[in-house]
């Protein structure tokens, strides 16, 4: 699903009406109806709703939502932060259709009236004060209403399109105290940058379709947010006569003494992703340990250095060539260490490998100072760095990476003709042609050793099954990885999560993704 700017959204709305014949009044009706439907679904026990409306189109959406809630038998109170005579266009038309009398607050004195306070006392509040067309700063009655909203004790608040006071295109607002606090957001047609990168992007944010044709939605941002619809082919049921040979054979290369768990977890994740066969190749001394993690894993022992890391001797006599025969994809790096000889092994193997490659962890660190050798032009190369590893690849700092995550990932993918999975909050998947996908799943509980190894195995496992659309498989892996983390958080709590909890929650992640693909509201956060 495309991410668009506020200006692009206005143009999309204009084209929808002028070129495709959908009246703007219909778009507003559908938007307000979607807000009401979301509220009724999320707060089924609530009986009293307070809708706080500005004088623009955001307020018009609020008027529609209020009418729909009233028609559903709910008690509804509307507060208009303007004189009714100031309403124009579609908002004025929707105000006329209100089946109840709104409370009017044109100044702070009227905002403090008993009737206005009764609106703020509702069980669920709807913030329809300012929309995506707003330009900071907030002042006057709108600022006073936002302060009053934020001063309330904990109460359910849902924002229409965007929390009032926030800028649709900016990840950070200069005056956060003048941004309405909310617990959920219903936006329309397509998400804006703020819905994914702002501080409140961890809240439940959904996108409702209101009648805009798909072909009308265009953007120069070249950014998309991953939705279950985007990974639908990965979620399809298997053919009845399928067998293990249909789903790829993944090779994991990594490990060292003291780090046997990393390649093992990558291998287990590849199996959980549905790979038909998985072989894990590790230093000889840890091969029995890795084999003991999961009986379904096949293992291979590689020649090792004196400290138990993979040796260059593992490449002699075509051993790795034979090992890669019949494999679909190879993942290199989990637990492989930064030993100089092991790093040389990684660089040589990546240069000579004709199979699709997933490169992670110390496999990436092997290219510190020589990232120019990373080239995905001859076969698909997927790199999965966290900010520190990306900093080493680009000779910069993690802080610099975090300042421009999208630009860094996009430039590296273009330059090296590879897929970049830049991990972190809002993991990014940058494709060689310039498109960047933003992952809406995941949480801080995943900030734990081993979760990256799980992701590496998932990417490799899904790629091995979907060789005709390997890039899409990488996107699906990131989404499902984060969704498994969200399910683990909901079950356990963020502070106690471990990487293997994601493995246990992966089956449920597949199931939930299929269910969300059928949902009217597309969740892009929370």
Coordinates of C-alpha atoms in Angstrom, one line a residue:
X1 CA 0.0 0.0 0.0
X2 CA 1.5 3.3 -1.1
X3 CA 2.5 6.0 1.4
X4 CA 1.6 9.5 0.2
X5 CA 2.2 13.0 1.3
X6 CA -0.6 15.4 2.4
X7 CA -0.3 17.3 -0.9
X8 CA -0.5 14.1 -2.9
X9 CA -3.6 13.0 -0.9
X10 CA -5.3 16.3 -1.8
X11 CA -4.5 15.7 -5.5
X12 CA -5.7 12.1 -5.2
X13 CA -9.0 13.3 -3.8
X14 CA -9.3 15.9 -6.6
X15 CA -8.6 13.3 -9.3
X16 CA -11.1 10.9 -7.7
X17 CA -13.9 13.4 -8.0
X18 CA -13.0 15.1 -11.3
X19 CA -11.6 12.2 -13.3
X20 CA -13.4 9.2 -11.8
X21 CA -16.7 10.9 -10.9
X22 CA -16.8 10.2 -7.2
X23 CA -18.3 13.3 -5.5
X24 CA -16.3 14.7 -2.7
X25 CA -19.4 14.6 -0.5
X26 CA -19.5 10.8 -1.1
X27 CA -15.9 10.5 0.0
X28 CA -16.7 12.4 3.2
X29 CA -19.8 10.3 3.8
X30 CA -17.7 7.1 3.4
X31 CA -14.9 8.4 5.6
X32 CA -17.2 9.4 8.5
X33 CA -19.0 6.1 8.1
X34 CA -15.7 4.2 8.3
X35 CA -14.8 6.0 11.5
X36 CA -18.1 5.1 13.1
X37 CA -17.8 1.5 12.1
X38 CA -14.3 1.3 13.6
X39 CA -15.5 2.9 16.8
X40 CA -18.5 0.5 17.1
X41 CA -16.1 -2.5 16.5
X42 CA -13.4 -1.3 18.9
X43 CA -15.6 -0.1 21.7
X44 CA -18.7 -2.3 21.5
X45 CA -19.7 -1.7 25.1
X46 CA -19.5 2.1 25.0
X47 CA -22.8 4.0 25.0
X48 CA -21.7 7.6 25.0
X49 CA -19.5 9.2 22.3
X50 CA -18.2 12.7 22.2
X51 CA -17.2 14.1 18.8
X52 CA -15.0 17.3 18.8
X53 CA -15.1 18.9 15.4
X54 CA -13.1 21.7 13.7
X55 CA -14.6 23.8 10.9
X56 CA -12.7 22.1 8.0
X57 CA -13.2 18.8 6.2
X58 CA -11.9 16.8 9.2
X59 CA -14.8 18.2 11.2
X60 CA -17.1 17.2 8.3
X61 CA -15.9 13.6 8.7
X62 CA -16.7 14.0 12.4
X63 CA -20.2 15.1 11.7
X64 CA -20.8 12.0 9.6
X65 CA -19.3 9.8 12.2
X66 CA -21.6 11.4 14.8
X67 CA -24.7 10.8 12.7
X68 CA -23.8 7.2 12.0
X69 CA -23.2 6.6 15.7
X70 CA -26.5 8.2 16.5
X71 CA -28.2 6.0 14.0
X72 CA -26.6 3.0 15.7
X73 CA -28.4 3.8 18.9
X74 CA -25.5 5.4 20.7
X75 CA -25.7 8.6 22.8
X76 CA -23.7 11.2 20.9
X77 CA -22.6 14.7 21.8
X78 CA -20.9 17.0 19.3
X79 CA -18.7 20.0 20.0
X80 CA -18.1 22.4 17.2
X81 CA -15.1 24.7 17.6
X82 CA -16.4 27.4 15.4
X83 CA -19.4 29.4 14.5
X84 CA -21.7 27.3 12.3
X85 CA -21.7 30.2 9.8
X86 CA -18.0 29.6 9.3
X87 CA -18.5 26.1 7.9
X88 CA -18.1 25.8 4.1
X89 CA -18.5 23.2 1.4
X90 CA -18.9 19.6 2.2
X91 CA -18.5 20.2 6.0
X92 CA -21.4 22.7 6.0
X93 CA -23.6 20.1 4.1
X94 CA -22.8 17.4 6.6
X95 CA -23.4 19.7 9.6
X96 CA -26.9 20.3 8.2
X97 CA -27.6 16.6 8.3
X98 CA -26.7 16.3 12.0
X99 CA -29.7 14.7 13.8
X100 CA -28.8 16.5 17.0
X101 CA -27.8 19.9 18.2
X102 CA -24.1 20.6 18.5
X103 CA -22.5 22.5 21.4
X104 CA -20.8 25.6 20.0
X105 CA -17.5 26.8 21.4
X106 CA -16.0 29.8 19.5
X107 CA -13.6 30.9 22.3
X108 CA -12.0 29.5 25.5
X109 CA -14.8 30.8 27.7
X110 CA -17.4 28.8 25.7
X111 CA -15.0 25.8 25.7
X112 CA -15.1 25.8 29.5
X113 CA -18.9 25.8 29.6
X114 CA -20.8 23.0 31.3
X115 CA -22.3 21.8 28.0
X116 CA -18.8 21.6 26.5
X117 CA -17.4 19.8 29.5
X118 CA -20.2 17.2 29.1
X119 CA -18.8 16.4 25.6
X120 CA -15.3 15.8 27.0
X121 CA -16.8 13.5 29.7
X122 CA -18.1 11.0 27.1
X123 CA -16.8 7.4 27.3
X124 CA -15.1 7.6 23.9
X125 CA -13.9 10.8 22.3
X126 CA -13.4 11.4 18.6
X127 CA -10.7 14.0 17.6
X128 CA -12.0 15.6 14.4
X129 CA -10.4 19.0 15.0
X130 CA -7.6 19.3 12.4
X131 CA -6.7 17.0 9.5
X132 CA -3.8 16.5 7.1
X133 CA -4.2 19.9 5.5
X134 CA -3.2 21.6 8.8
X135 CA 0.0 23.5 8.9
X136 CA 1.6 24.3 12.3
X137 CA 1.5 26.1 14.6
X138 CA -1.8 25.4 16.4
X139 CA -3.4 28.4 18.0
X140 CA -6.7 29.8 19.2
X141 CA -9.6 27.6 20.1
X142 CA -8.0 24.6 18.4
X143 CA -5.0 24.8 20.7
X144 CA -7.2 25.2 23.7
X145 CA -9.3 22.2 22.8
X146 CA -6.2 20.0 22.3
X147 CA -4.9 21.1 25.7
X148 CA -8.2 20.2 27.2
X149 CA -8.2 16.9 25.5
X150 CA -4.7 16.0 26.7
X151 CA -5.5 17.1 30.2
X152 CA -8.2 14.5 30.6
X153 CA -7.5 11.3 32.6
X154 CA -7.0 8.2 30.6
X155 CA -9.9 7.9 28.2
X156 CA -10.4 6.2 24.8
X157 CA -9.7 8.8 22.1
X158 CA -9.8 8.1 18.3
X159 CA -8.4 10.5 15.8
X160 CA -9.9 11.1 12.4
X161 CA -7.2 10.9 9.7
X162 CA -4.5 12.2 12.0
X163 CA -4.1 13.4 15.6
X164 CA -4.9 17.1 15.6
X165 CA -1.8 19.3 15.6
X166 CA 0.4 16.8 13.9
X167 CA 1.9 17.4 10.5
X168 CA 1.1 14.6 8.0
X169 CA 4.6 14.7 6.4
X170 CA 6.9 15.2 9.4
X171 CA 8.0 12.4 11.7
X172 CA 8.6 14.9 14.6
X173 CA 6.4 17.8 15.7
X174 CA 8.0 20.9 17.2
X175 CA 5.3 21.2 19.9
X176 CA 4.2 17.7 21.0
X177 CA 2.1 19.2 23.8
X178 CA -0.1 20.7 21.1
X179 CA -0.7 17.3 19.4
X180 CA -3.9 15.5 20.5
X181 CA -3.2 12.3 22.4
X182 CA -5.1 9.3 21.1
X183 CA -5.3 5.6 21.3
X184 CA -6.3 4.9 17.7
X185 CA -6.3 6.5 14.3
X186 CA -8.6 5.9 11.3
X187 CA -7.1 7.4 8.1
X188 CA -8.3 7.0 4.6
X189 CA -7.2 5.7 1.2
X190 CA -3.4 5.6 2.0
X191 CA -1.2 6.2 5.0
X192 CA 1.0 9.3 5.3
X193 CA 4.6 9.4 6.6
X194 CA 3.4 10.6 10.0
X195 CA 1.3 7.4 10.4
X196 CA 4.5 5.3 10.3
X197 CA 7.3 7.3 11.6
X198 CA 5.9 9.6 14.3
X199 CA 6.1 8.9 18.0
X200 CA 2.4 7.8 18.0
X201 CA 2.9 5.4 15.2
X202 CA 2.9 2.6 17.7
X203 CA -0.8 3.2 18.3
X204 CA -3.4 1.2 16.4
X205 CA -3.7 2.9 13.0
X206 CA -5.9 1.6 10.3
X207 CA -6.6 2.7 6.7
X208 CA -10.1 2.6 5.4
X209 CA -11.0 2.7 1.7
X210 CA -13.6 5.3 0.9
X211 CA -14.2 4.9 -2.8
X212 CA -10.9 6.1 -4.4
X213 CA -9.9 4.0 -7.3
X214 CA -6.6 2.2 -6.9
X215 CA -5.2 3.7 -10.1
X216 CA -5.8 7.2 -8.7
X217 CA -3.3 6.6 -5.8
X218 CA 0.1 7.7 -7.0
X219 CA 3.1 9.0 -5.1
X220 CA 6.7 10.2 -5.7
X221 CA 7.9 8.9 -2.3
X222 CA 8.5 5.4 -3.8
X223 CA 7.5 4.0 -0.4
X224 CA 5.0 1.3 0.5
X225 CA 3.8 -0.1 3.8
X226 CA 3.6 -3.9 3.9
X227 CA 0.0 -5.3 4.3
X228 CA -1.2 -8.9 4.2
X229 CA -2.5 -8.3 0.7
X230 CA 1.1 -7.5 -0.4
X231 CA 2.3 -10.9 0.7
X232 CA -0.7 -12.9 -0.3
X233 CA 1.1 -15.4 -2.5
X234 CA 3.3 -16.5 0.4
X235 CA 0.1 -17.2 2.4
X236 CA -1.7 -19.3 -0.2
X237 CA -2.5 -22.9 0.7
X238 CA -0.4 -25.7 -0.8
X239 CA -1.4 -28.0 -3.5
X240 CA -2.7 -31.4 -2.3
X241 CA 0.0 -33.4 -4.1
X242 CA 2.9 -31.2 -2.8
X243 CA 6.1 -32.8 -1.5
X244 CA 9.2 -31.5 0.3
X245 CA 11.1 -31.0 -3.0
X246 CA 8.6 -28.3 -4.0
X247 CA 9.6 -26.0 -1.1
X248 CA 13.3 -25.6 -1.5
X249 CA 16.4 -26.7 0.3
X250 CA 18.0 -24.0 2.4
X251 CA 21.7 -24.0 3.4
X252 CA 22.7 -22.0 6.5
X253 CA 26.4 -21.3 6.9
X254 CA 27.7 -20.0 10.2
X255 CA 28.4 -20.7 13.8
X256 CA 31.5 -20.8 15.9
X257 CA 32.5 -22.1 19.4
X258 CA 30.2 -20.4 21.8
X259 CA 27.7 -19.3 19.1
X260 CA 26.1 -22.6 18.1
X261 CA 22.6 -21.2 18.8
X262 CA 22.7 -18.6 16.0
X263 CA 22.9 -20.9 13.0
X264 CA 20.6 -23.4 14.7
X265 CA 17.9 -20.7 15.2
X266 CA 18.3 -19.6 11.6
X267 CA 17.8 -23.2 10.5
X268 CA 14.8 -23.7 12.7
X269 CA 13.2 -20.5 11.4
X270 CA 13.7 -21.6 7.8
X271 CA 11.9 -24.9 8.7
X272 CA 9.1 -23.0 10.4
X273 CA 8.8 -20.8 7.3
X274 CA 7.9 -23.9 5.4
X275 CA 11.2 -24.8 3.7
X276 CA 11.2 -28.4 2.5
X277 CA 14.7 -29.2 3.7
X278 CA 17.3 -27.3 5.7
X279 CA 21.0 -28.0 6.1
X280 CA 23.1 -26.1 8.6
X281 CA 26.9 -26.1 8.0
X282 CA 29.0 -25.2 11.0
X283 CA 32.5 -25.7 12.4
X284 CA 33.2 -29.4 13.1
X285 CA 33.4 -29.0 16.9
X286 CA 29.9 -27.6 17.2
X287 CA 28.2 -29.8 14.7
X288 CA 26.9 -32.2 17.3
X289 CA 25.5 -29.3 19.4
X290 CA 23.6 -27.8 16.4
X291 CA 22.3 -31.3 15.4
X292 CA 20.8 -31.6 18.9
X293 CA 18.7 -28.5 18.7
X294 CA 16.0 -29.9 16.4
X295 CA 15.8 -33.3 14.9
X296 CA 14.5 -32.0 11.5
X297 CA 17.7 -30.1 10.9
X298 CA 20.4 -31.7 8.7
X299 CA 24.0 -30.6 9.6
X300 CA 27.4 -30.6 7.9
X301 CA 30.7 -30.2 9.6
X302 CA 33.2 -27.7 8.2
X303 CA 36.9 -27.4 8.7
X304 CA 37.7 -25.0 11.5
X305 CA 40.4 -22.7 12.8
X306 CA 42.3 -23.3 16.0
X307 CA 39.6 -21.3 17.9
X308 CA 36.6 -23.1 16.5
X309 CA 35.5 -20.8 13.7
X310 CA 35.1 -21.7 10.0
X311 CA 38.4 -22.0 8.2
X312 CA 39.4 -21.2 4.7
X313 CA 40.2 -25.0 4.4
X314 CA 36.4 -25.5 4.2
X315 CA 36.7 -24.2 0.6
X316 CA 39.3 -26.7 -0.5
X317 CA 38.7 -29.5 -3.0
X318 CA 35.3 -28.0 -3.9
X319 CA 33.8 -28.9 -0.6
X320 CA 31.4 -25.9 -0.5
X321 CA 30.6 -26.4 -4.2
X322 CA 29.4 -29.9 -3.5
X323 CA 27.6 -28.7 -0.4
X324 CA 25.6 -26.1 -2.4
X325 CA 24.5 -28.6 -5.0
X326 CA 20.8 -29.0 -5.0
X327 CA 20.3 -26.0 -2.7
X328 CA 17.8 -23.2 -3.4
X329 CA 19.3 -20.4 -1.3
X330 CA 22.2 -20.0 1.1
X331 CA 22.2 -17.8 4.2
X332 CA 25.6 -16.8 5.5
X333 CA 26.6 -15.2 8.8
X334 CA 24.7 -16.2 11.9
X335 CA 27.3 -16.7 14.7
X336 CA 30.2 -17.0 12.2
X337 CA 32.4 -14.6 14.3
X338 CA 34.8 -11.9 13.1
X339 CA 37.9 -14.1 13.0
X340 CA 40.0 -12.8 10.1
X341 CA 40.2 -16.2 8.4
X342 CA 36.4 -16.7 8.8
X343 CA 35.9 -13.2 7.3
X344 CA 38.0 -14.2 4.3
X345 CA 36.0 -17.3 4.0
X346 CA 32.7 -15.3 3.9
X347 CA 34.1 -12.9 1.2
X348 CA 35.3 -15.7 -1.0
X349 CA 32.1 -17.7 -0.6
X350 CA 29.8 -14.7 -1.4
X351 CA 31.9 -13.8 -4.5
X352 CA 31.8 -17.4 -5.9
X353 CA 28.2 -18.3 -4.9
X354 CA 25.7 -18.5 -7.8
X355 CA 22.8 -19.1 -5.5
X356 CA 20.6 -16.4 -4.0
X357 CA 22.4 -15.2 -0.8
X358 CA 21.1 -13.9 2.5
X359 CA 24.0 -12.2 4.3
X360 CA 23.6 -11.3 8.0
X361 CA 25.5 -10.6 11.3
X362 CA 29.3 -11.1 11.1
X363 CA 28.8 -12.2 7.5
X364 CA 28.1 -8.5 6.9
X365 CA 31.0 -7.4 9.2
X366 CA 33.3 -9.3 6.9
X367 CA 32.8 -6.6 4.4
X368 CA 33.8 -3.7 6.6
X369 CA 36.1 -1.5 4.6
X370 CA 35.4 -3.4 1.4
X371 CA 31.6 -3.1 0.9
X372 CA 32.3 -2.5 -2.8
X373 CA 32.7 -6.2 -3.1
X374 CA 29.0 -6.7 -2.3
X375 CA 27.3 -7.1 -5.7
X376 CA 23.9 -8.5 -6.3
X377 CA 23.8 -8.0 -10.1
X378 CA 24.6 -11.7 -10.9
X379 CA 22.2 -13.3 -8.4
X380 CA 19.9 -12.0 -5.7
X381 CA 21.7 -10.7 -2.7
X382 CA 19.8 -9.8 0.5
X383 CA 21.7 -8.1 3.3
X384 CA 20.0 -7.7 6.7
X385 CA 22.0 -5.2 8.8
X386 CA 21.1 -3.5 12.0
X387 CA 22.2 0.2 12.2
X388 CA 25.6 -0.7 13.6
X389 CA 26.4 -3.1 10.8
X390 CA 25.1 -0.7 8.2
X391 CA 27.4 2.0 9.7
X392 CA 30.4 -0.3 9.3
X393 CA 29.4 -1.1 5.7
X394 CA 29.1 2.6 4.9
X395 CA 31.9 3.9 7.0
X396 CA 29.6 6.1 9.0
X397 CA 28.0 6.0 12.5
X398 CA 24.8 4.3 13.7
X399 CA 23.5 7.8 14.6
X400 CA 24.0 8.9 11.0
X401 CA 22.2 5.8 9.8
X402 CA 19.2 6.5 12.1
X403 CA 19.0 10.1 10.9
X404 CA 18.2 9.0 7.3
X405 CA 17.2 5.3 7.4
X406 CA 15.2 5.5 4.2
X407 CA 17.9 7.3 2.2
X408 CA 20.7 5.1 3.4
X409 CA 18.9 1.9 2.7
X410 CA 17.7 3.1 -0.7
X411 CA 21.1 4.3 -1.8
X412 CA 22.9 1.2 -0.7
X413 CA 20.4 -1.1 -2.5
X414 CA 20.8 0.9 -5.7
X415 CA 24.6 1.0 -5.5
X416 CA 25.1 -2.6 -4.7
X417 CA 22.1 -4.0 -6.7
X418 CA 20.9 -5.8 -3.7
X419 CA 17.9 -6.0 -1.3
X420 CA 18.6 -4.2 2.0
X421 CA 16.7 -5.1 5.1
X422 CA 17.6 -2.4 7.5
X423 CA 16.5 -3.7 10.9
X424 CA 15.1 -1.6 13.7
X425 CA 11.9 0.2 14.6
X426 CA 10.1 0.3 11.3
X427 CA 12.4 -2.2 9.5
X428 CA 12.9 -1.1 5.9
X429 CA 13.2 -3.3 2.8
X430 CA 14.9 -1.3 0.0
X431 CA 14.9 -2.9 -3.5
X432 CA 17.6 -2.2 -6.1
X433 CA 15.2 -0.2 -8.3
X434 CA 14.6 2.3 -5.5
X435 CA 11.3 1.2 -3.9
X436 CA 11.3 1.1 -0.1
X437 CA 8.9 -1.0 1.9
X438 CA 8.1 -0.1 5.5
X439 CA 7.2 -2.9 7.9
X440 CA 4.4 -2.0 10.3
X441 CA 4.9 -5.0 12.7
X442 CA 7.3 -5.6 15.5
X443 CA 8.0 -4.1 19.0
X444 CA 10.8 -3.4 21.5
X445 CA 10.4 -6.9 23.0
X446 CA 12.3 -8.1 19.9
X447 CA 15.4 -6.2 21.0
X448 CA 17.0 -9.4 22.2
X449 CA 19.9 -11.6 21.0
X450 CA 18.9 -14.1 18.3
X451 CA 15.9 -12.3 16.8
X452 CA 18.0 -11.3 13.8
X453 CA 19.0 -15.0 13.3
X454 CA 15.3 -15.9 13.2
X455 CA 14.8 -13.3 10.6
X456 CA 17.7 -14.6 8.5
X457 CA 16.2 -18.1 8.5
X458 CA 12.7 -16.8 7.7
X459 CA 14.0 -14.8 4.7
X460 CA 16.0 -17.8 3.4
X461 CA 13.1 -20.2 4.1
X462 CA 10.5 -18.2 2.2
X463 CA 12.9 -17.3 -0.6
X464 CA 13.6 -21.0 -1.1
X465 CA 9.9 -21.7 -1.6
X466 CA 9.2 -18.7 -3.9
X467 CA 12.2 -18.5 -6.2
X468 CA 10.1 -16.7 -8.9
X469 CA 9.4 -13.8 -6.5
X470 CA 12.3 -13.8 -4.1
X471 CA 12.1 -10.1 -3.3
X472 CA 8.5 -10.5 -2.3
X473 CA 9.4 -13.4 -0.1
X474 CA 11.9 -11.1 1.7
X475 CA 9.2 -8.6 2.3
X476 CA 6.8 -11.3 3.6
X477 CA 9.5 -12.6 6.0
X478 CA 10.0 -9.2 7.6
X479 CA 6.3 -8.8 8.1
X480 CA 5.7 -12.2 9.6
X481 CA 8.8 -11.9 11.8
X482 CA 7.4 -8.7 13.3
X483 CA 3.9 -10.1 13.6
X484 CA 5.3 -13.2 15.5
X485 CA 7.0 -10.7 17.8
X486 CA 3.7 -8.8 18.4
X487 CA 1.9 -12.1 19.2
X488 CA 4.7 -13.1 21.6
X489 CA 4.4 -9.7 23.3
X490 CA 0.7 -10.0 23.7
X491 CA 1.1 -13.4 25.3
X492 CA 4.2 -12.8 27.4
X493 CA 5.0 -9.0 27.8
X494 CA 7.9 -7.2 26.1
X495 CA 10.5 -7.4 28.9
X496 CA 10.6 -11.2 29.0
X497 CA 10.6 -12.1 25.3
X498 CA 13.3 -14.2 23.8
X499 CA 14.1 -15.0 20.2
X500 CA 12.8 -18.5 20.4
X501 CA 9.4 -17.1 21.5
X502 CA 9.1 -15.9 17.9
X503 CA 9.6 -19.4 16.6
X504 CA 6.8 -20.6 18.7
X505 CA 4.5 -17.8 17.5
X506 CA 5.2 -18.1 13.8
X507 CA 2.4 -20.5 13.1
X508 CA -0.1 -18.1 14.6
X509 CA 1.5 -15.2 12.7
X510 CA 0.7 -17.0 9.4
X511 CA -2.8 -17.5 10.5
X512 CA -3.3 -13.9 11.8
X513 CA -1.9 -12.5 8.5
X514 CA -4.4 -14.5 6.5
X515 CA -7.2 -13.2 8.8
X516 CA -6.1 -9.6 8.4
X517 CA -6.0 -9.9 4.7
X518 CA -9.8 -10.2 4.9
X519 CA -10.3 -7.3 7.2
X520 CA -11.9 -4.1 5.8
X521 CA -9.6 -2.0 7.9
X522 CA -5.9 -2.3 6.9
X523 CA -3.7 -2.1 10.0
X524 CA -0.5 -0.1 9.4
X525 CA 0.6 0.3 13.0
X526 CA -0.1 -1.1 16.4

